[in-house]
mmCIF file of C-alpha atoms and ligand atoms in Angstrom:
data_model
loop_
_atom_site.group_PDB
_atom_site.id
_atom_site.type_symbol
_atom_site.label_atom_id
_atom_site.label_comp_id
_atom_site.label_asym_id
_atom_site.label_seq_id
_atom_site.Cartn_x
_atom_site.Cartn_y
_atom_site.Cartn_z
ATOM 1 C CA MET M 4 4.290 -31.257 -16.586
ATOM 2 C CA ASN M 5 7.600 -30.509 -17.045
ATOM 3 C CA ALA M 6 9.437 -29.785 -14.162
ATOM 4 C CA ASP M 7 11.861 -27.880 -16.046
ATOM 5 C CA LEU M 8 9.475 -25.708 -18.069
ATOM 6 C CA PRO M 9 9.581 -22.225 -16.149
ATOM 7 C CA GLN M 10 6.011 -21.738 -14.541
ATOM 8 C CA GLN M 11 3.401 -19.812 -15.999
ATOM 9 C CA PRO M 12 3.649 -15.980 -14.840
ATOM 10 C CA THR M 13 0.708 -14.564 -12.702
ATOM 11 C CA PRO M 14 -2.011 -13.604 -15.693
ATOM 12 C CA TYR M 15 -1.813 -9.553 -15.460
ATOM 13 C CA HIS M 16 -5.017 -7.810 -15.079
ATOM 14 C CA GLY M 17 -4.377 -4.125 -14.974
ATOM 15 C CA VAL M 18 -3.689 -1.833 -12.493
ATOM 16 C CA LEU M 19 -6.418 -2.089 -10.397
ATOM 17 C CA HIS M 20 -6.358 -5.746 -9.885
ATOM 18 C CA ARG M 21 -2.263 -4.974 -9.352
ATOM 19 C CA TYR M 22 -2.677 -2.237 -7.017
ATOM 20 C CA GLY M 23 -6.288 -1.800 -5.930
ATOM 21 C CA HIS M 24 -5.841 -2.684 -2.677
ATOM 22 C CA LEU M 25 -3.423 0.901 -2.299
ATOM 23 C CA LEU M 26 -6.132 2.905 -3.874
ATOM 24 C CA ASP M 27 -8.359 5.083 -2.335
ATOM 25 C CA LEU M 28 -11.222 3.946 -4.176
ATOM 26 C CA PRO M 29 -15.349 3.936 -3.207
ATOM 27 C CA GLU M 30 -16.719 0.026 -2.124
ATOM 28 C CA HIS M 31 -19.102 0.276 -5.691
ATOM 29 C CA THR M 32 -16.018 0.337 -7.661
ATOM 30 C CA ARG M 33 -16.842 -2.317 -10.612
ATOM 31 C CA PRO M 34 -13.938 -2.719 -12.531
ATOM 32 C CA ILE M 35 -13.520 -1.759 -16.391
ATOM 33 C CA THR M 36 -10.000 -2.776 -17.458
ATOM 34 C CA LEU M 37 -7.914 -2.837 -20.730
ATOM 35 C CA LEU M 38 -5.242 -4.477 -19.120
ATOM 36 C CA GLU M 39 -3.573 -0.866 -18.650
ATOM 37 C CA GLY M 40 -0.277 -0.467 -16.931
ATOM 38 C CA ASP M 41 2.572 -2.682 -16.429
ATOM 39 C CA THR M 42 4.830 -0.249 -18.957
ATOM 40 C CA HIS M 43 8.323 -0.805 -19.849
ATOM 41 C CA LEU M 44 11.032 0.952 -18.012
ATOM 42 C CA ILE M 45 13.778 0.981 -20.838
ATOM 43 C CA PRO M 46 17.534 1.962 -19.937
ATOM 44 C CA VAL M 47 18.813 4.834 -22.650
ATOM 45 C CA PRO M 48 22.227 4.292 -21.685
ATOM 46 C CA ARG M 49 23.232 5.680 -25.338
ATOM 47 C CA LEU M 50 21.137 8.878 -24.557
ATOM 48 C CA ALA M 51 22.490 9.134 -20.994
ATOM 49 C CA GLU M 52 26.297 9.562 -22.347
ATOM 50 C CA THR M 53 25.252 12.173 -24.822
ATOM 51 C CA LEU M 54 23.958 13.951 -21.777
ATOM 52 C CA GLY M 55 27.414 13.531 -19.800
ATOM 53 C CA GLY M 56 27.474 10.315 -18.950
ATOM 54 C CA GLY M 57 28.271 8.601 -15.392
ATOM 55 C CA PHE M 58 24.338 8.216 -14.509
ATOM 56 C CA GLU M 59 21.665 5.873 -15.186
ATOM 57 C CA LEU M 60 18.727 6.700 -17.142
ATOM 58 C CA PHE M 61 15.764 4.745 -17.755
ATOM 59 C CA VAL M 62 12.376 5.923 -20.234
ATOM 60 C CA LYS M 63 9.314 4.664 -18.626
ATOM 61 C CA PHE M 64 7.213 4.413 -21.767
ATOM 62 C CA GLU M 65 3.949 5.527 -20.955
ATOM 63 C CA GLY M 66 2.650 5.178 -24.616
ATOM 64 C CA LEU M 67 2.730 1.353 -24.547
ATOM 65 C CA ASN M 68 -0.715 1.556 -22.582
ATOM 66 C CA PRO M 69 -4.257 0.415 -24.744
ATOM 67 C CA THR M 70 -5.037 3.758 -25.773
ATOM 68 C CA GLY M 71 -1.576 4.792 -26.130
ATOM 69 C CA SER M 72 -0.962 7.436 -23.267
ATOM 70 C CA PHE M 73 -0.668 7.272 -19.317
ATOM 71 C CA LYS M 74 -4.415 8.550 -19.030
ATOM 72 C CA ASP M 75 -5.305 4.941 -19.206
ATOM 73 C CA ARG M 76 -4.285 4.279 -15.627
ATOM 74 C CA GLY M 77 -6.232 6.672 -14.146
ATOM 75 C CA MET M 78 -9.295 6.261 -16.543
ATOM 76 C CA THR M 79 -9.615 2.996 -15.495
ATOM 77 C CA ALA M 80 -10.138 3.864 -11.915
ATOM 78 C CA ALA M 81 -12.488 6.691 -13.073
ATOM 79 C CA ILE M 82 -14.740 4.902 -15.266
ATOM 80 C CA SER M 83 -14.794 1.938 -12.728
ATOM 81 C CA GLU M 84 -16.006 4.154 -9.979
ATOM 82 C CA ALA M 85 -18.586 6.063 -12.558
ATOM 83 C CA VAL M 86 -19.673 2.501 -13.644
ATOM 84 C CA GLY M 87 -20.323 1.174 -9.947
ATOM 85 C CA ARG M 88 -22.082 4.024 -9.122
ATOM 86 C CA GLY M 89 -24.514 4.004 -11.973
ATOM 87 C CA ALA M 90 -23.133 6.391 -14.447
ATOM 88 C CA LYS M 91 -24.736 6.333 -17.724
ATOM 89 C CA ALA M 92 -22.042 8.878 -19.332
ATOM 90 C CA VAL M 93 -19.214 10.470 -19.154
ATOM 91 C CA ILE M 94 -17.139 13.879 -20.279
ATOM 92 C CA CYS M 95 -14.157 15.549 -20.244
ATOM 93 C CA ALA M 96 -12.331 18.366 -21.645
ATOM 94 C CA SER M 97 -9.099 17.335 -23.364
ATOM 95 C CA THR M 98 -6.146 18.157 -25.532
ATOM 96 C CA GLY M 99 -6.798 14.610 -27.103
ATOM 97 C CA ASN M 100 -5.206 12.091 -24.896
ATOM 98 C CA THR M 101 -7.654 12.216 -22.102
ATOM 99 C CA ALA M 102 -10.255 12.031 -24.810
ATOM 100 C CA ALA M 103 -8.857 8.645 -26.661
ATOM 101 C CA SER M 104 -8.732 7.277 -23.075
ATOM 102 C CA ALA M 105 -12.606 8.363 -21.960
ATOM 103 C CA ALA M 106 -13.875 7.186 -24.959
ATOM 104 C CA ALA M 107 -12.011 3.820 -25.134
ATOM 105 C CA TYR M 108 -12.905 3.002 -21.395
ATOM 106 C CA ALA M 109 -16.753 4.238 -21.582
ATOM 107 C CA ALA M 110 -17.022 1.893 -24.518
ATOM 108 C CA ARG M 111 -16.016 -1.073 -22.993
ATOM 109 C CA ALA M 112 -18.205 -0.310 -19.643
ATOM 110 C CA GLY M 113 -21.118 0.412 -22.329
ATOM 111 C CA LEU M 114 -21.290 4.218 -21.104
ATOM 112 C CA LYS M 115 -21.922 7.028 -23.319
ATOM 113 C CA ALA M 116 -18.400 9.726 -24.001
ATOM 114 C CA ILE M 117 -18.837 12.971 -24.604
ATOM 115 C CA VAL M 118 -15.257 14.706 -25.015
ATOM 116 C CA LEU M 119 -15.041 18.544 -25.495
ATOM 117 C CA ILE M 120 -11.454 19.496 -27.481
ATOM 118 C CA PRO M 121 -10.083 22.798 -28.322
ATOM 119 C CA GLN M 122 -10.364 24.074 -32.093
ATOM 120 C CA GLY M 123 -7.943 22.650 -34.482
ATOM 121 C CA LYS M 124 -5.317 21.643 -31.890
ATOM 122 C CA VAL M 125 -5.862 17.933 -31.302
ATOM 123 C CA ALA M 126 -3.435 15.707 -32.827
ATOM 124 C CA ALA M 127 -5.043 13.725 -35.492
ATOM 125 C CA GLY M 128 -4.265 10.229 -33.583
ATOM 126 C CA LYS M 129 -5.893 10.957 -30.740
ATOM 127 C CA LEU M 130 -9.178 12.575 -32.648
ATOM 128 C CA ALA M 131 -9.441 9.723 -34.634
ATOM 129 C CA GLY M 132 -9.187 7.578 -31.662
ATOM 130 C CA ALA M 133 -12.172 9.169 -29.654
ATOM 131 C CA VAL M 134 -14.247 8.968 -32.717
ATOM 132 C CA ALA M 135 -12.934 5.438 -33.312
ATOM 133 C CA TYR M 136 -14.093 4.493 -29.913
ATOM 134 C CA GLY M 137 -17.584 5.937 -30.375
ATOM 135 C CA ALA M 138 -17.558 8.834 -28.419
ATOM 136 C CA GLN M 139 -19.335 12.112 -28.908
ATOM 137 C CA VAL M 140 -16.826 14.539 -30.137
ATOM 138 C CA VAL M 141 -17.383 18.496 -29.587
ATOM 139 C CA GLN M 142 -15.037 20.792 -30.738
ATOM 140 C CA ILE M 143 -15.333 24.382 -29.431
ATOM 141 C CA ASP M 144 -13.739 27.717 -30.414
ATOM 142 C CA GLY M 145 -12.024 28.309 -27.720
ATOM 143 C CA SER M 146 -9.337 26.945 -25.210
ATOM 144 C CA PHE M 147 -8.736 23.694 -23.136
ATOM 145 C CA ASP M 148 -9.090 25.610 -20.215
ATOM 146 C CA ASP M 149 -12.346 26.838 -21.603
ATOM 147 C CA ALA M 150 -13.228 23.475 -22.327
ATOM 148 C CA LEU M 151 -12.810 22.241 -18.782
ATOM 149 C CA ALA M 152 -15.014 25.032 -17.180
ATOM 150 C CA LEU M 153 -17.839 24.031 -19.529
ATOM 151 C CA VAL M 154 -17.417 20.491 -18.341
ATOM 152 C CA VAL M 155 -17.498 21.143 -14.808
ATOM 153 C CA GLU M 156 -20.682 23.040 -15.367
ATOM 154 C CA ILE M 157 -22.069 20.555 -17.547
ATOM 155 C CA SER M 158 -21.644 17.515 -15.145
ATOM 156 C CA ASN M 159 -22.258 19.575 -11.761
ATOM 157 C CA ARG M 160 -25.819 20.292 -13.783
ATOM 158 C CA HIS M 161 -26.420 16.677 -15.083
ATOM 159 C CA PRO M 162 -26.060 13.152 -14.260
ATOM 160 C CA ILE M 163 -22.798 12.987 -16.525
ATOM 161 C CA ALA M 164 -19.802 11.839 -14.412
ATOM 162 C CA LEU M 165 -16.747 14.035 -15.154
ATOM 163 C CA VAL M 166 -13.602 11.992 -15.904
ATOM 164 C CA ASN M 167 -11.060 14.889 -16.063
ATOM 165 C CA SER M 168 -8.130 14.617 -13.330
ATOM 166 C CA ILE M 169 -9.978 16.830 -11.050
ATOM 167 C CA ASN M 170 -12.061 13.532 -10.283
ATOM 168 C CA PRO M 171 -9.441 12.120 -7.161
ATOM 169 C CA TYR M 172 -9.847 8.254 -8.733
ATOM 170 C CA ARG M 173 -7.714 9.301 -11.848
ATOM 171 C CA ILE M 174 -5.146 10.550 -9.431
ATOM 172 C CA GLU M 175 -5.600 7.151 -7.234
ATOM 173 C CA GLY M 176 -5.375 5.103 -10.877
ATOM 174 C CA GLN M 177 -2.214 7.227 -12.088
ATOM 175 C CA LYS M 178 -0.193 6.467 -9.252
ATOM 176 C CA THR M 179 0.320 3.354 -10.140
ATOM 177 C CA ALA M 180 3.100 4.309 -12.149
ATOM 178 C CA ALA M 181 4.824 5.455 -9.356
ATOM 179 C CA PHE M 182 4.494 1.735 -7.312
ATOM 180 C CA GLU M 183 5.532 -0.017 -11.029
ATOM 181 C CA ILE M 184 8.863 2.323 -11.141
ATOM 182 C CA CYS M 185 9.481 1.593 -7.145
ATOM 183 C CA ASP M 186 8.858 -2.599 -7.892
ATOM 184 C CA THR M 187 10.558 -2.590 -10.962
ATOM 185 C CA LEU M 188 14.102 -0.641 -9.394
ATOM 186 C CA GLY M 189 13.513 -1.840 -6.019
ATOM 187 C CA ARG M 190 13.253 1.865 -4.850
ATOM 188 C CA ALA M 191 12.378 5.113 -5.965
ATOM 189 C CA PRO M 192 14.867 6.835 -8.302
ATOM 190 C CA ASP M 193 17.261 10.102 -7.398
ATOM 191 C CA TRP M 194 15.224 12.028 -9.677
ATOM 192 C CA LEU M 195 11.669 11.744 -11.736
ATOM 193 C CA CYS M 196 11.473 14.443 -15.040
ATOM 194 C CA LEU M 197 8.001 14.273 -16.595
ATOM 195 C CA PRO M 198 6.035 16.967 -18.649
ATOM 196 C CA VAL M 199 3.487 19.424 -16.607
ATOM 197 C CA GLY M 200 0.147 20.131 -18.248
ATOM 198 C CA ASN M 201 -3.222 20.223 -16.453
ATOM 199 C CA ALA M 202 -0.679 18.663 -13.528
ATOM 200 C CA GLY M 203 -2.447 15.121 -12.603
ATOM 201 C CA ASN M 204 0.179 13.080 -13.455
ATOM 202 C CA ILE M 205 2.893 15.286 -11.317
ATOM 203 C CA THR M 206 0.387 15.248 -8.495
ATOM 204 C CA ALA M 207 -0.523 11.498 -8.796
ATOM 205 C CA TYR M 208 3.496 10.371 -8.644
ATOM 206 C CA TRP M 209 4.162 12.748 -5.975
ATOM 207 C CA ALA M 210 0.768 10.846 -4.080
ATOM 208 C CA GLY M 211 2.322 7.653 -5.215
ATOM 209 C CA PHE M 212 5.939 7.731 -4.063
ATOM 210 C CA ARG M 213 4.962 9.228 -0.761
ATOM 211 C CA GLN M 214 2.442 6.429 -0.090
ATOM 212 C CA TYR M 215 5.217 3.972 -1.080
ATOM 213 C CA GLU M 216 7.955 5.583 1.217
ATOM 214 C CA ALA M 217 5.399 5.471 4.096
ATOM 215 C CA LEU M 218 4.553 1.831 3.279
ATOM 216 C CA HIS M 219 8.027 0.096 2.339
ATOM 217 C CA GLY M 220 10.750 2.873 2.734
ATOM 218 C CA SER M 221 11.294 3.052 -0.877
ATOM 219 C CA GLY M 222 12.855 6.605 -0.586
ATOM 220 C CA LEU M 223 11.500 9.876 -2.490
ATOM 221 C CA PRO M 224 12.873 11.315 -5.597
ATOM 222 C CA HIS M 225 13.417 14.706 -6.584
ATOM 223 C CA ILE M 226 11.017 15.885 -9.625
ATOM 224 C CA LEU M 227 11.744 17.689 -12.475
ATOM 225 C CA GLY M 228 8.068 19.044 -14.063
ATOM 226 C CA VAL M 229 8.566 20.543 -17.312
ATOM 227 C CA GLN M 230 6.129 22.932 -19.169
ATOM 228 C CA ALA M 231 6.740 23.903 -23.079
ATOM 229 C CA GLU M 232 7.742 27.760 -22.967
ATOM 230 C CA GLY M 233 4.272 29.153 -24.178
ATOM 231 C CA ALA M 234 2.181 27.336 -21.860
ATOM 232 C CA ALA M 235 4.248 27.675 -18.841
ATOM 233 C CA PRO M 236 1.700 29.151 -16.056
ATOM 234 C CA LEU M 237 3.738 27.272 -13.339
ATOM 235 C CA VAL M 238 6.838 28.859 -14.273
ATOM 236 C CA LEU M 239 5.766 32.521 -14.983
ATOM 237 C CA GLY M 240 3.472 32.193 -11.900
ATOM 238 C CA HIS M 241 0.311 33.488 -13.292
ATOM 239 C CA PRO M 242 -2.476 31.733 -15.974
ATOM 240 C CA VAL M 243 -1.551 32.235 -19.640
ATOM 241 C CA LYS M 244 -4.616 33.515 -21.472
ATOM 242 C CA HIS M 245 -3.423 32.052 -25.175
ATOM 243 C CA PRO M 246 -1.128 28.973 -24.807
ATOM 244 C CA GLU M 247 0.833 28.034 -27.556
ATOM 245 C CA THR M 248 3.343 25.175 -28.191
ATOM 246 C CA VAL M 249 3.975 22.494 -30.571
ATOM 247 C CA ALA M 250 3.204 20.151 -27.591
ATOM 248 C CA THR M 251 -0.226 20.217 -27.952
ATOM 249 C CA ALA M 252 -1.063 17.953 -25.453
ATOM 250 C CA ILE M 253 0.588 20.119 -22.788
ATOM 251 C CA ARG M 254 -1.074 23.731 -24.501
ATOM 252 C CA ILE M 255 -2.914 24.247 -21.009
ATOM 253 C CA GLY M 256 -3.020 27.868 -19.758
ATOM 254 C CA LYS M 257 -4.303 27.293 -15.843
ATOM 255 C CA PRO M 258 -3.578 23.985 -14.729
ATOM 256 C CA ALA M 259 -6.683 22.672 -12.556
ATOM 257 C CA ARG M 260 -3.737 20.939 -9.677
ATOM 258 C CA GLY M 261 -0.978 23.808 -10.230
ATOM 259 C CA GLU M 262 -1.004 24.301 -6.398
ATOM 260 C CA GLN M 263 -0.339 20.465 -5.847
ATOM 261 C CA ALA M 264 2.429 20.329 -8.714
ATOM 262 C CA LEU M 265 4.363 23.397 -7.062
ATOM 263 C CA GLN M 266 4.008 21.516 -3.741
ATOM 264 C CA ALA M 267 5.198 18.274 -5.117
ATOM 265 C CA ALA M 268 8.024 20.388 -7.046
ATOM 266 C CA GLU M 269 8.822 21.896 -3.842
ATOM 267 C CA GLU M 270 8.360 18.777 -1.300
ATOM 268 C CA SER M 271 10.400 16.618 -3.249
ATOM 269 C CA GLN M 272 13.095 19.714 -3.173
ATOM 270 C CA GLY M 273 13.034 19.674 -7.420
ATOM 271 C CA ARG M 274 11.375 22.063 -9.718
ATOM 272 C CA ILE M 275 9.516 23.094 -12.570
ATOM 273 C CA ILE M 276 11.077 24.792 -15.781
ATOM 274 C CA ALA M 277 10.002 25.563 -19.102
ATOM 275 C CA VAL M 278 11.798 24.534 -22.257
ATOM 276 C CA SER M 279 11.339 25.643 -26.007
ATOM 277 C CA ASP M 280 9.343 24.099 -28.856
ATOM 278 C CA ASP M 281 12.731 23.283 -30.361
ATOM 279 C CA GLU M 282 14.340 21.861 -27.208
ATOM 280 C CA ILE M 283 11.285 19.776 -27.267
ATOM 281 C CA LEU M 284 11.300 18.602 -31.126
ATOM 282 C CA ALA M 285 15.071 18.174 -30.760
ATOM 283 C CA MET M 286 14.786 15.686 -27.751
ATOM 284 C CA GLN M 287 11.909 14.043 -29.662
ATOM 285 C CA LYS M 288 14.333 13.086 -32.549
ATOM 286 C CA ARG M 289 17.039 12.145 -29.984
ATOM 287 C CA LEU M 290 14.507 9.610 -28.191
ATOM 288 C CA ALA M 291 13.416 8.305 -31.982
ATOM 289 C CA GLY M 292 17.271 7.750 -32.398
ATOM 290 C CA GLU M 293 16.984 5.456 -29.407
ATOM 291 C CA GLY M 294 14.166 3.520 -31.236
ATOM 292 C CA ILE M 295 11.368 5.431 -28.832
ATOM 293 C CA TRP M 296 9.157 7.357 -30.636
ATOM 294 C CA VAL M 297 6.804 9.418 -28.526
ATOM 295 C CA GLU M 298 4.835 12.507 -29.158
ATOM 296 C CA PRO M 299 6.186 15.496 -28.688
ATOM 297 C CA ALA M 300 4.924 16.749 -25.425
ATOM 298 C CA SER M 301 6.346 13.496 -23.882
ATOM 299 C CA ALA M 302 9.684 14.378 -24.863
ATOM 300 C CA ALA M 303 9.476 17.512 -22.486
ATOM 301 C CA GLY M 304 10.591 16.033 -19.422
ATOM 302 C CA LEU M 305 13.865 14.620 -21.291
ATOM 303 C CA ALA M 306 14.152 17.819 -22.835
ATOM 304 C CA GLY M 307 13.782 19.608 -18.915
ATOM 305 C CA LEU M 308 16.577 17.408 -18.204
ATOM 306 C CA ALA M 309 19.023 18.136 -20.934
ATOM 307 C CA HIS M 310 18.442 21.874 -20.769
ATOM 308 C CA GLU M 311 19.230 21.929 -16.995
ATOM 309 C CA ILE M 312 22.451 19.635 -17.783
ATOM 310 C CA ALA M 313 23.354 22.163 -20.240
ATOM 311 C CA ALA M 314 23.163 25.001 -18.065
ATOM 312 C CA GLY M 315 25.537 23.530 -15.278
ATOM 313 C CA ARG M 316 22.232 23.275 -12.788
ATOM 314 C CA PHE M 317 21.623 20.178 -12.681
ATOM 315 C CA HIS M 318 24.444 17.099 -12.256
ATOM 316 C CA PRO M 319 23.395 14.257 -12.969
ATOM 317 C CA GLN M 320 26.571 11.833 -12.344
ATOM 318 C CA GLY M 321 25.955 8.729 -9.635
ATOM 319 C CA LYS M 322 22.204 9.472 -9.910
ATOM 320 C CA ARG M 323 19.713 6.923 -11.091
ATOM 321 C CA ILE M 324 17.219 9.007 -13.030
ATOM 322 C CA VAL M 325 13.786 8.105 -14.640
ATOM 323 C CA ALA M 326 12.335 10.097 -17.607
ATOM 324 C CA VAL M 327 8.358 9.547 -18.025
ATOM 325 C CA CYS M 328 7.361 9.651 -21.691
ATOM 326 C CA THR M 329 3.470 9.883 -21.283
ATOM 327 C CA GLY M 330 2.283 9.519 -24.911
ATOM 328 C CA HIS M 331 3.255 7.441 -28.071
ATOM 329 C CA GLY M 332 4.505 9.030 -31.227
ATOM 330 C CA LEU M 333 2.050 7.245 -33.478
ATOM 331 C CA LYS M 334 -0.725 9.755 -31.799
ATOM 332 C CA ASP M 335 0.778 12.447 -33.341
ATOM 333 C CA PRO M 336 2.088 11.729 -36.779
ATOM 334 C CA ASP M 337 1.900 15.189 -38.545
ATOM 335 C CA ILE M 338 4.480 16.654 -36.783
ATOM 336 C CA ILE M 339 6.868 14.367 -38.082
ATOM 337 C CA THR M 340 5.338 14.469 -41.970
ATOM 338 C CA LYS M 341 4.595 17.710 -41.783
ATOM 339 C CA HIS M 342 8.615 18.615 -41.877
ATOM 340 C CA MET M 343 9.513 15.519 -44.244
ATOM 341 C CA VAL M 344 10.467 15.664 -47.470
ATOM 342 C CA ALA M 345 8.089 13.034 -49.441
ATOM 343 C CA PRO M 346 10.314 9.855 -50.281
ATOM 344 C CA GLN M 347 11.326 9.845 -53.812
ATOM 345 C CA ILE M 348 9.861 7.720 -56.331
ATOM 346 C CA PHE M 349 12.191 5.615 -58.150
ATOM 347 C CA PRO M 350 11.878 2.646 -61.241
ATOM 348 C CA PRO M 351 11.989 -0.995 -59.511
ATOM 349 C CA ARG M 352 15.325 -1.683 -60.904
ATOM 350 C CA LEU M 353 18.168 -3.229 -59.500
ATOM 351 C CA ASP M 354 20.840 -0.917 -60.715
ATOM 352 C CA VAL M 355 18.776 2.233 -60.034
ATOM 353 C CA LEU M 356 17.965 1.124 -56.413
ATOM 354 C CA GLU M 357 21.942 -0.063 -55.857
ATOM 355 C CA ASP M 358 23.108 3.406 -57.233
ATOM 356 C CA VAL M 359 20.544 5.380 -54.861
ATOM 357 C CA ILE M 360 21.696 3.264 -51.830
ATOM 358 C CA LEU M 361 24.857 3.041 -52.385
ATOM 359 C CA ARG M 362 25.502 6.703 -53.547
ATOM 360 C CA ASP M 363 27.185 7.928 -49.978
HETATM 361 C C1 AN7 P 11 1.130 13.108 -23.668
HETATM 362 O O1 AN7 P 11 -5.426 14.760 -22.534
HETATM 363 O O2 AN7 P 11 -4.299 17.243 -20.576
HETATM 364 O O3 AN7 P 11 -0.191 17.169 -16.571
HETATM 365 O O4 AN7 P 11 -6.627 16.509 -22.158
HETATM 366 O O5 AN7 P 11 -1.299 13.943 -23.107
HETATM 367 O O6 AN7 P 11 -1.539 15.331 -15.846
HETATM 368 O O7 AN7 P 11 -2.130 17.430 -17.492
HETATM 369 C C2 AN7 P 11 -3.156 15.811 -21.459
HETATM 370 C C3 AN7 P 11 -1.927 15.826 -21.100
HETATM 371 C C4 AN7 P 11 1.546 15.408 -20.671
HETATM 372 C C5 AN7 P 11 0.563 16.155 -19.026
HETATM 373 N N1 AN7 P 11 1.913 14.006 -21.744
HETATM 374 O O8 AN7 P 11 -0.057 15.514 -18.032
HETATM 375 C C6 AN7 P 11 -5.259 15.589 -21.846
HETATM 376 C C7 AN7 P 11 -4.369 16.376 -21.245
HETATM 377 C C8 AN7 P 11 0.833 13.995 -22.287
HETATM 378 C C9 AN7 P 11 -0.246 14.273 -22.361
HETATM 379 C C10 AN7 P 11 0.048 15.697 -20.656
HETATM 380 C C11 AN7 P 11 -0.433 15.555 -21.110
HETATM 381 P P1 AN7 P 11 -1.010 16.445 -16.975
#
């Protein structure tokens, strides 16, 4: 071997392989992986400049996971545990991303997946994913919160493993995102902003950062959790019966881990706020302008940061901030194409095209 060549990097085997020793998983766990995790932490200095400048801003792009969302981190753990204890089927309620992730990991493990989705509000790419991976997709004439209550009951009555984030192993797996951020930056950021729906992710990040602080003294971030105005039970202080938002992933009125989300915000000396659908869509556009296309819910964390800066409640100067973008834009193409003017059709002639392209 040529001694000048760089050494082969250690092959990457997914989050359980890399961080399993830090996760509280039972002995019987049998790893099922699609090599999730190890997602990019992308610097976005130009976006930081438009938000006032003088600070470091990174996007943790979780849309780069195998099924296009952060859910894969928790799902590898939940499915690995379920397989190890002999489960033959798994079930979840979902606004879409959990469904696609559960379906993929169940397929990988040879298990049956059943997903309950709220009627008509699941983005096309997520539903297509669940179907493609072979899940049984059941649509109910009700909300995500109704679906969640039902799958809890079904899993109590039948030998079907529940893989929503009520399942503690989901949280264990999702802690790995916090570990990765600390490992990449060398310490925890000053602030972490992220969207909040059922509140599993914020709970997992806070647990992960706390664990790393205890182990490595890596510091703790303040956490800014962001809900959509029409689905903001944690800001209002009570459940929302009919949650409504363009960010369908976080269209949740009664977060299962709401108490823990509030605790994470309080203990970290952060906060949970709400932003409008317009602010979410505007931030989706700004991120796309950086070459990072995320689904609407995923833009909520940064939209919240922009909101707080604009209101003069947040001074980012000198800080290092990480925004978690939880899912890929490809999951929800309709939100873009719905408002898009269909491209005009021209004859395939050089003079015509030159005229069109160079017009202004
Ligand atoms: C892109 O898939 O709840 O606060 O059923 O898909 O941990 O719930 C999705 C949630 C943020 C909120 N961003 O995370 C589901 C589901 C995206 C999401 C969230 C979701 P949590």
